[in-house]
Amino acid sequence: MSLSAIYVTDIKGKIIISRDYRGDIPVSVTEKFTKHVSEDEESTLTPIITDDGFTFIYIRHNNLYLMAVTKKNVNAMIVLSLLYRIVEVLEEYFNDVNEESLRDNFVITYELFDEMVDFGYPQSTDAKILKEFIMVEERHKFEVPKPPVQLTSAVSWRSDDVKHRKNEIFLDVIEKLNILVASNGAVLRSEVVGVIKAKSFLSGMPELKLGLNDKVLMEQSGRANRGQAVEMEDVRFHQCVRLSNFERDRTISFIPPDGEFELMSYRQNTDVRPLIWVELHTSRFRGSRVEYQVKTKSNFKRRSTANGVEIEIPVPPDADSPMFKTDIGKVEYLPDRDVFIWKIKQFPGQKDFLMRAHFGLPSIDAEEPIRQKAPISVRFEIPYFTVSGIQVRYLKIVEKSGYQALPWVRYITQNGDYQIRTAD
C-alpha cells in the first residue's frame, strides 16, 4: 500500500495540516476534494472519491476530515483502518482531536505523521512506542531522542527489559448481545459480539498459548463431544498473535504487549432467547389517563445475577403526572426524552418482577388508542456468564527465566443493541 499524502481539513475542506510523502500531489488535487465536500450533500458522500486519476479515501471525526490521497490501486479498507488508527494515536496525545488541538500541536502532529507513515507506507501506529521518542513536553536542545529498539526488532510492540515484582496476566472475556424481539416474543435478530481484553504484567519476553473451546480445534483433536464447543466468526487478533499458527492448527500463541490491549474479537450469529424478557400491557381509562403494566423476567441460570438493569419504556410526548408502583428497584421519568426507566440494581436469574405506571394524557381524547411505536430498550451486565458459552480452557506462560505467573480470567455479558418491540 502506497499513499501520496495525508491531509486533515475542516468541515468545509480547508486544509489544517498536510504531509506530502512523495511530492507528486499538485495543489489543484486538494481543491478537487474541497469541491466535493463543499458541494455534495453529506448524505450522498461516499468514503472513497476518485477524480482525474487520484483516489481520496477519508473519514470524518468531530468537525474534521482525515484524508489520504493515492495514485495507486490500494486496499481501501487498510487505508481506512490506518486513518482510524491515526485518530486513536492523536487522542492518546491530545485527548480531544479537533481543529484547535491540532493547530496548538502542529509540530508534534507533523512528527507523528512522519513516523506513522514513511514514504507512503504505514509503519508504527502504536501510541505507547511513539510516546517513547515523540513527547509532548519540550526537550532541552542537547537531548537527542533515540528511537526505541522495538521499531527495528521482530517484536515491535514490546521491549525485552520489562520487569514486574509480581508476574500476572488478567483476561476479560466480554460479550455483548444484540437482539431484536417482536411483540409476540419471536426473536427477529440475535448476534453475539465478543472481545477478549488482556492486562499483562509479565517480566521479560514471555511466550503465551491460549486455549479456547473452539469448535474447529476440538473437532481436529477429536474432543468435539466433550462439553460445549463454540463456533466463532469474523475473528480478529492483535498484531502480537502469530496468525500462521492459528491458520495451521488454531493455536493462539503470542508475546503480549505490556499493559492493556485487546487480544482478539469475534462474532457469533446464533438463536438466543432474550436474557431479560419484558412484557408491556397498556390500559386506557376515562378522563385521559393511561396505565402501563410492565412485567420482566430473567431467562438465565439462578446462580447468575444481572447488575445495573435499566428497562427504558417510551410514553406519549404529552404524558404528565407520573405515578409508579413497584416492589423492587426505582422508576425515573425523563420528560425530555419521553421515556420512563425502571432501574433494578440486582436481578437474579429465573426471577420475575412487576411494575405499574400511571400517566395523565390531557391533550388526547379518551377513545383514541395509544400507539407504542418505539421499542423497549434494556441495559444490563451479567458477570461470570457468557451467552456463547466460550471458555478459556488454558493459558500457558513460558519465559526463559522460568518464573511462575498467575493468569486470571473473568467473564462478562452486557447488552448491545437490545430492543423489544411492543404491540400497538
Coordinates of C-alpha atoms in Angstrom, one line a residue:
M1 CA 0.0 0.0 0.0
S2 CA 1.5 3.3 -1.0
L3 CA 0.0 6.7 -0.2
S4 CA 0.9 10.0 -1.7
A5 CA -0.2 12.3 1.1
I6 CA -2.4 12.6 4.2
Y7 CA -4.4 15.7 4.9
V8 CA -6.6 17.0 7.8
T9 CA -9.2 19.5 6.7
D10 CA -12.1 21.3 8.4
I11 CA -15.7 20.6 7.6
K12 CA -15.5 22.9 4.6
G13 CA -12.4 21.3 3.1
K14 CA -9.9 23.9 4.3
I15 CA -6.5 22.3 5.0
I16 CA -5.4 22.4 8.6
I17 CA -2.3 20.1 8.3
S18 CA -0.9 18.0 5.5
R19 CA 2.0 15.7 4.8
D20 CA 3.1 15.0 1.3
Y21 CA 5.1 11.8 1.2
R22 CA 6.1 11.6 -2.4
G23 CA 5.9 15.2 -3.7
D24 CA 3.6 14.2 -6.6
I25 CA 0.4 16.0 -5.4
P26 CA -0.3 19.3 -7.1
V27 CA -2.3 21.9 -5.2
S28 CA -5.2 21.6 -7.6
V29 CA -5.8 18.0 -6.3
T30 CA -6.7 19.1 -2.8
E31 CA -9.0 21.7 -4.4
K32 CA -10.9 18.8 -6.0
F33 CA -11.6 17.2 -2.6
T34 CA -12.6 20.6 -1.2
K35 CA -15.1 21.0 -4.1
H36 CA -16.6 17.5 -3.4
V37 CA -17.2 18.1 0.4
S38 CA -18.4 21.6 0.0
E39 CA -20.9 21.0 -2.9
D40 CA -22.2 17.5 -2.2
E41 CA -24.8 16.7 0.5
E42 CA -23.3 14.9 3.4
S43 CA -25.8 12.0 3.0
T44 CA -24.6 11.4 -0.6
L45 CA -20.9 11.5 0.1
T46 CA -19.0 8.2 -0.1
P47 CA -15.8 7.4 1.9
I48 CA -13.9 6.9 -1.4
I49 CA -13.8 9.5 -4.2
T50 CA -12.0 9.2 -7.5
D51 CA -11.2 12.2 -9.6
D52 CA -8.8 12.6 -12.5
G53 CA -6.6 9.6 -11.6
F54 CA -6.4 10.4 -7.9
T55 CA -8.3 8.5 -5.2
F56 CA -9.4 10.3 -2.0
I57 CA -10.1 8.0 1.0
Y58 CA -11.3 9.8 4.1
I59 CA -13.1 9.6 7.4
R60 CA -14.8 12.2 9.5
H61 CA -14.0 12.8 13.2
N62 CA -15.8 15.6 15.1
N63 CA -15.6 18.5 12.6
L64 CA -12.6 17.3 10.8
Y65 CA -11.9 15.2 7.7
L66 CA -8.8 12.9 7.7
M67 CA -8.0 12.2 4.0
A68 CA -5.4 10.0 2.3
V69 CA -4.6 10.6 -1.4
T70 CA -3.1 8.0 -3.6
K71 CA -2.4 7.4 -7.3
K72 CA -2.1 3.6 -6.8
N73 CA -4.7 0.8 -6.7
V74 CA -4.5 0.4 -2.9
N75 CA -6.6 -1.7 -0.4
A76 CA -9.2 0.9 0.7
M77 CA -10.0 -1.0 3.9
I78 CA -6.4 -0.9 5.0
V79 CA -6.3 2.9 4.4
L80 CA -9.5 3.4 6.3
S81 CA -8.1 1.3 9.2
L82 CA -4.9 3.4 9.1
L83 CA -6.9 6.7 9.3
Y84 CA -8.9 5.5 12.3
R85 CA -5.7 4.4 13.9
I86 CA -4.2 7.8 13.4
V87 CA -7.2 9.3 15.2
E88 CA -6.6 6.9 18.1
V89 CA -3.0 7.9 18.4
L90 CA -3.8 11.6 18.3
E91 CA -6.4 11.1 21.0
E92 CA -3.7 9.4 23.1
Y93 CA -1.6 12.6 22.7
F94 CA -4.1 15.4 22.8
N95 CA -7.2 13.7 24.5
D96 CA -9.6 15.5 22.1
V97 CA -8.9 15.7 18.4
N98 CA -10.2 18.9 16.9
E99 CA -9.0 21.9 14.9
E100 CA -7.7 23.8 17.9
S101 CA -5.7 20.9 19.4
L102 CA -4.1 20.2 16.0
R103 CA -3.1 23.8 15.5
D104 CA -1.7 24.1 19.0
N105 CA 0.3 20.9 18.5
F106 CA 1.2 21.3 14.8
V107 CA 4.9 20.2 15.2
I108 CA 4.1 17.1 17.2
T109 CA 1.3 16.1 14.8
Y110 CA 3.6 16.6 11.8
E111 CA 6.2 14.4 13.5
L112 CA 3.6 11.7 14.2
F113 CA 2.5 11.7 10.5
D114 CA 6.2 11.2 9.6
E115 CA 6.7 8.3 12.0
M116 CA 3.3 6.5 11.3
V117 CA 3.7 6.7 7.6
D118 CA 7.1 6.5 5.9
F119 CA 7.3 7.4 2.2
G120 CA 3.7 6.5 1.9
Y121 CA 3.9 3.1 3.7
P122 CA 2.4 2.6 7.1
Q123 CA 4.9 2.0 9.9
S124 CA 4.5 2.2 13.7
T125 CA 1.0 3.1 14.9
D126 CA 1.4 2.0 18.5
A127 CA 0.9 5.1 20.7
K128 CA 3.0 3.5 23.6
I129 CA 6.0 3.2 21.4
L130 CA 5.6 6.5 19.7
K131 CA 5.4 8.2 23.1
E132 CA 8.9 6.9 23.9
F133 CA 10.6 9.2 21.4
I134 CA 7.9 11.8 20.4
M135 CA 6.9 13.6 23.6
V136 CA 4.6 16.4 24.2
E137 CA 6.9 18.0 26.8
E138 CA 9.7 20.3 25.4
R139 CA 13.2 18.8 25.3
H140 CA 16.4 20.6 26.0
K141 CA 18.5 21.2 22.9
F142 CA 21.3 18.9 24.0
E143 CA 18.9 15.9 24.4
V144 CA 18.7 13.9 21.2
P145 CA 15.8 11.4 21.4
K146 CA 16.6 7.9 20.2
P147 CA 14.0 5.6 18.6
P148 CA 13.3 2.6 20.8
V149 CA 14.7 -0.7 19.7
Q150 CA 11.1 -2.0 19.2
L151 CA 10.9 -0.2 15.9
T152 CA 13.6 -2.3 14.4
S153 CA 13.0 -5.6 16.3
A154 CA 10.8 -8.5 15.4
V155 CA 8.6 -7.7 18.4
S156 CA 7.8 -4.1 17.8
W157 CA 5.1 -3.9 20.5
R158 CA 7.3 -4.9 23.4
S159 CA 10.8 -4.2 24.8
D160 CA 12.8 -7.0 26.3
D161 CA 13.7 -5.3 29.6
V162 CA 10.2 -5.3 31.1
K163 CA 10.3 -6.1 34.8
H164 CA 7.4 -6.6 37.3
R165 CA 7.6 -7.5 41.0
K166 CA 4.6 -9.8 40.6
N167 CA 4.0 -11.6 37.3
E168 CA 0.4 -12.0 36.4
I169 CA -2.0 -11.5 33.5
F170 CA -5.7 -10.7 33.5
L171 CA -8.2 -11.7 30.8
D172 CA -11.6 -10.2 30.4
V173 CA -14.0 -12.1 28.1
I174 CA -16.7 -9.6 27.3
E175 CA -19.7 -10.4 25.2
K176 CA -22.4 -8.0 24.0
L177 CA -25.8 -9.3 22.9
N178 CA -27.5 -7.6 20.0
I179 CA -31.1 -8.7 19.8
L180 CA -34.4 -7.6 18.3
V181 CA -37.6 -9.3 19.6
A182 CA -41.1 -9.0 18.1
S183 CA -44.1 -8.2 20.3
N184 CA -45.2 -11.9 20.2
G185 CA -41.8 -13.0 21.6
A186 CA -40.3 -14.2 18.4
V187 CA -36.6 -13.3 18.0
L188 CA -36.1 -11.4 14.7
R189 CA -32.4 -11.0 15.0
S190 CA -29.7 -12.1 17.5
E191 CA -26.0 -11.7 17.4
V192 CA -23.2 -12.1 20.0
V193 CA -20.1 -9.8 19.6
G194 CA -17.2 -10.7 21.9
V195 CA -13.8 -9.4 22.8
I196 CA -11.0 -10.8 24.9
K197 CA -9.2 -8.0 26.6
A198 CA -5.9 -8.5 28.4
K199 CA -3.9 -6.7 31.0
S200 CA -0.4 -8.1 31.2
F201 CA 2.2 -7.6 34.0
L202 CA 4.8 -10.1 32.9
S203 CA 8.5 -9.7 33.0
G204 CA 10.9 -10.4 30.2
M205 CA 9.8 -11.8 26.9
P206 CA 7.1 -14.5 27.7
E207 CA 5.5 -16.8 25.2
L208 CA 1.8 -17.4 25.8
K209 CA -0.5 -20.0 24.5
L210 CA -4.3 -19.6 24.9
G211 CA -6.7 -22.4 24.5
L212 CA -10.4 -21.9 23.9
N213 CA -13.3 -24.3 23.4
D214 CA -13.1 -23.6 19.7
K215 CA -15.3 -25.9 17.7
V216 CA -12.8 -26.3 14.8
L217 CA -9.9 -27.1 17.2
M218 CA -11.9 -29.6 19.3
E219 CA -13.1 -31.4 16.2
Q220 CA -9.5 -31.7 15.0
S221 CA -8.4 -33.1 18.3
G222 CA -11.4 -35.5 18.5
R223 CA -12.9 -33.8 21.5
A224 CA -15.9 -32.2 19.9
N225 CA -18.4 -34.1 22.1
R226 CA -16.6 -33.3 25.4
G227 CA -18.5 -30.3 26.6
Q228 CA -19.8 -27.3 24.7
A229 CA -17.8 -26.2 21.7
V230 CA -18.1 -22.7 20.2
E231 CA -18.0 -21.7 16.6
M232 CA -16.6 -18.2 16.1
E233 CA -16.9 -16.0 13.1
D234 CA -15.0 -12.8 11.9
V235 CA -12.1 -13.5 14.3
R236 CA -9.7 -10.6 14.6
F237 CA -6.4 -10.6 16.5
H238 CA -3.9 -8.2 17.9
Q239 CA -0.7 -8.0 15.9
C240 CA 1.1 -9.9 18.6
V241 CA -0.7 -13.2 17.7
R242 CA 1.0 -15.5 15.3
L243 CA -1.5 -15.8 12.5
S244 CA 0.4 -18.7 10.8
N245 CA 0.0 -20.8 13.9
F246 CA -3.7 -20.1 14.1
E247 CA -4.3 -20.8 10.5
R248 CA -2.4 -24.1 10.7
D249 CA -3.7 -25.6 13.9
R250 CA -6.0 -23.0 15.6
T251 CA -3.3 -22.3 18.2
I252 CA -3.4 -18.8 19.7
S253 CA 0.2 -18.1 20.6
F254 CA 1.7 -14.7 21.2
I255 CA 4.2 -12.5 23.1
P256 CA 1.9 -9.9 24.8
P257 CA 2.5 -6.1 24.9
D258 CA 3.0 -4.8 28.4
G259 CA -0.2 -3.3 30.0
E260 CA -3.7 -3.3 28.5
F261 CA -4.6 -4.4 25.0
E262 CA -7.4 -6.2 23.0
L263 CA -6.2 -9.7 22.3
M264 CA -9.0 -10.7 19.9
S265 CA -12.6 -10.1 18.9
Y266 CA -15.2 -12.4 17.4
R267 CA -18.8 -12.6 16.4
Q268 CA -21.4 -15.4 16.6
N269 CA -24.8 -15.5 14.8
T270 CA -26.9 -17.6 17.0
D271 CA -30.5 -18.0 18.1
V272 CA -30.6 -16.7 21.6
R273 CA -33.7 -16.2 23.7
P274 CA -33.9 -12.8 25.5
L275 CA -31.8 -12.9 28.7
I276 CA -34.2 -10.3 30.1
W277 CA -37.8 -10.5 28.8
V278 CA -40.1 -7.5 29.1
E279 CA -43.9 -7.7 28.6
L280 CA -45.9 -4.5 28.4
H281 CA -49.7 -4.1 28.8
T282 CA -51.3 -0.7 28.2
S283 CA -54.8 0.3 29.6
R284 CA -56.8 3.4 28.9
F285 CA -59.2 4.9 31.4
R286 CA -61.8 7.7 31.2
G287 CA -60.5 11.1 32.0
S288 CA -57.5 10.8 29.7
R289 CA -55.4 8.5 31.9
V290 CA -53.2 5.6 30.9
E291 CA -51.7 2.8 32.9
Y292 CA -48.7 0.7 32.0
Q293 CA -48.2 -2.7 33.5
V294 CA -44.6 -3.9 33.0
K295 CA -43.6 -7.5 33.7
T296 CA -40.0 -8.6 33.4
K297 CA -38.4 -12.0 33.7
S298 CA -34.7 -13.2 33.7
N299 CA -34.0 -16.1 31.4
F300 CA -30.6 -17.1 32.7
K301 CA -29.4 -19.5 35.4
R302 CA -30.4 -19.0 39.0
R303 CA -26.8 -18.7 40.2
S304 CA -26.2 -15.7 37.9
T305 CA -27.3 -12.1 38.6
A306 CA -27.7 -9.2 36.3
N307 CA -26.4 -5.9 37.6
G308 CA -27.5 -2.4 36.8
V309 CA -30.6 -3.4 34.8
E310 CA -32.4 -0.5 33.2
I311 CA -35.6 -1.0 31.3
E312 CA -36.5 2.0 29.1
I313 CA -40.1 2.4 28.1
P314 CA -41.4 5.2 25.7
V315 CA -44.5 7.2 26.5
P316 CA -46.5 9.7 24.5
P317 CA -44.9 13.2 24.3
D318 CA -47.7 14.9 26.3
A319 CA -47.7 12.5 29.2
D320 CA -47.7 14.1 32.7
S321 CA -48.4 13.5 36.4
P322 CA -46.5 10.2 36.6
M323 CA -47.1 7.7 39.4
F324 CA -45.2 4.5 39.8
K325 CA -45.6 1.4 42.0
T326 CA -43.0 -1.4 42.2
D327 CA -41.7 -3.9 44.7
I328 CA -38.1 -3.7 43.5
G329 CA -35.8 -1.0 42.2
K330 CA -36.9 2.5 41.4
V331 CA -38.5 4.3 38.4
E332 CA -37.5 7.6 36.9
Y333 CA -39.4 9.7 34.4
L334 CA -37.5 11.6 31.8
P335 CA -39.9 14.0 30.1
D336 CA -37.2 15.5 27.8
R337 CA -36.8 12.0 26.2
D338 CA -40.5 10.9 26.6
V339 CA -39.5 7.7 28.5
F340 CA -39.5 6.3 31.9
I341 CA -36.8 4.0 33.2
W342 CA -37.2 1.1 35.6
K343 CA -33.9 0.6 37.4
I344 CA -33.1 -2.7 39.2
K345 CA -29.8 -2.8 40.9
Q346 CA -29.6 -6.6 41.0
F347 CA -31.8 -9.0 39.0
P348 CA -31.3 -12.7 40.0
G349 CA -31.8 -15.5 37.4
Q350 CA -35.1 -17.1 37.0
K351 CA -37.0 -14.3 38.7
D352 CA -39.9 -12.1 37.5
F353 CA -41.0 -8.7 38.8
L354 CA -43.9 -6.4 38.2
M355 CA -44.2 -2.6 37.9
R356 CA -47.2 -0.3 37.3
A357 CA -47.0 3.3 35.9
H358 CA -49.9 5.8 35.7
F359 CA -49.8 8.9 33.4
G360 CA -52.2 11.7 32.6
L361 CA -52.8 12.5 28.9
P362 CA -54.5 15.9 28.8
S363 CA -54.4 16.5 25.1
I364 CA -55.5 13.1 23.8
D365 CA -59.1 12.0 23.5
A366 CA -60.1 9.2 25.9
E367 CA -61.2 7.0 23.0
E368 CA -58.1 7.4 20.9
P369 CA -55.8 4.3 21.1
I370 CA -52.3 4.6 22.4
R371 CA -49.7 3.6 19.8
Q372 CA -46.4 2.4 21.2
K373 CA -44.2 2.8 18.2
A374 CA -40.7 2.9 19.7
P375 CA -39.3 -0.4 21.1
I376 CA -38.4 -1.0 24.7
S377 CA -34.6 -0.9 25.4
V378 CA -32.9 -2.9 28.0
R379 CA -29.4 -2.4 29.6
F380 CA -27.6 -4.8 31.9
E381 CA -24.4 -6.5 32.8
I382 CA -24.1 -10.2 33.9
P383 CA -20.7 -11.2 35.5
Y384 CA -19.3 -14.7 35.4
F385 CA -21.6 -15.5 32.4
T386 CA -21.3 -15.7 28.6
V387 CA -24.0 -16.1 26.0
S388 CA -22.0 -18.1 23.5
G389 CA -20.6 -20.5 26.1
I390 CA -17.0 -19.6 25.3
Q391 CA -14.4 -20.8 27.8
V392 CA -10.7 -20.3 28.4
R393 CA -9.5 -23.9 28.7
Y394 CA -5.9 -23.0 29.5
L395 CA -3.4 -20.1 29.4
K396 CA 0.2 -21.3 29.3
I397 CA 3.0 -18.9 30.1
V398 CA 6.6 -19.8 29.3
E399 CA 9.6 -17.4 30.0
K400 CA 13.3 -18.4 29.8
S401 CA 13.9 -17.4 33.4
G402 CA 11.3 -19.9 34.5
Y403 CA 9.3 -17.7 36.8
Q404 CA 5.7 -18.7 37.8
A405 CA 2.9 -16.4 36.7
L406 CA -0.7 -16.2 37.7
P407 CA -3.4 -16.0 35.0
W408 CA -6.8 -14.6 36.0
V409 CA -9.9 -14.9 33.8
R410 CA -13.2 -13.0 34.1
Y411 CA -16.4 -13.4 32.1
I412 CA -18.9 -10.6 31.5
T413 CA -22.1 -10.4 29.4
Q414 CA -23.5 -7.0 28.5
N415 CA -26.4 -5.6 26.4
G416 CA -25.6 -4.4 23.0
D417 CA -28.4 -3.2 20.7
Y418 CA -31.1 -4.9 22.9
Q419 CA -34.7 -4.0 21.8
I420 CA -38.1 -5.5 22.4
R421 CA -41.0 -4.4 20.2
T422 CA -44.4 -3.8 21.7
A423 CA -47.9 -4.3 20.2
D424 CA -49.8 -1.2 19.1

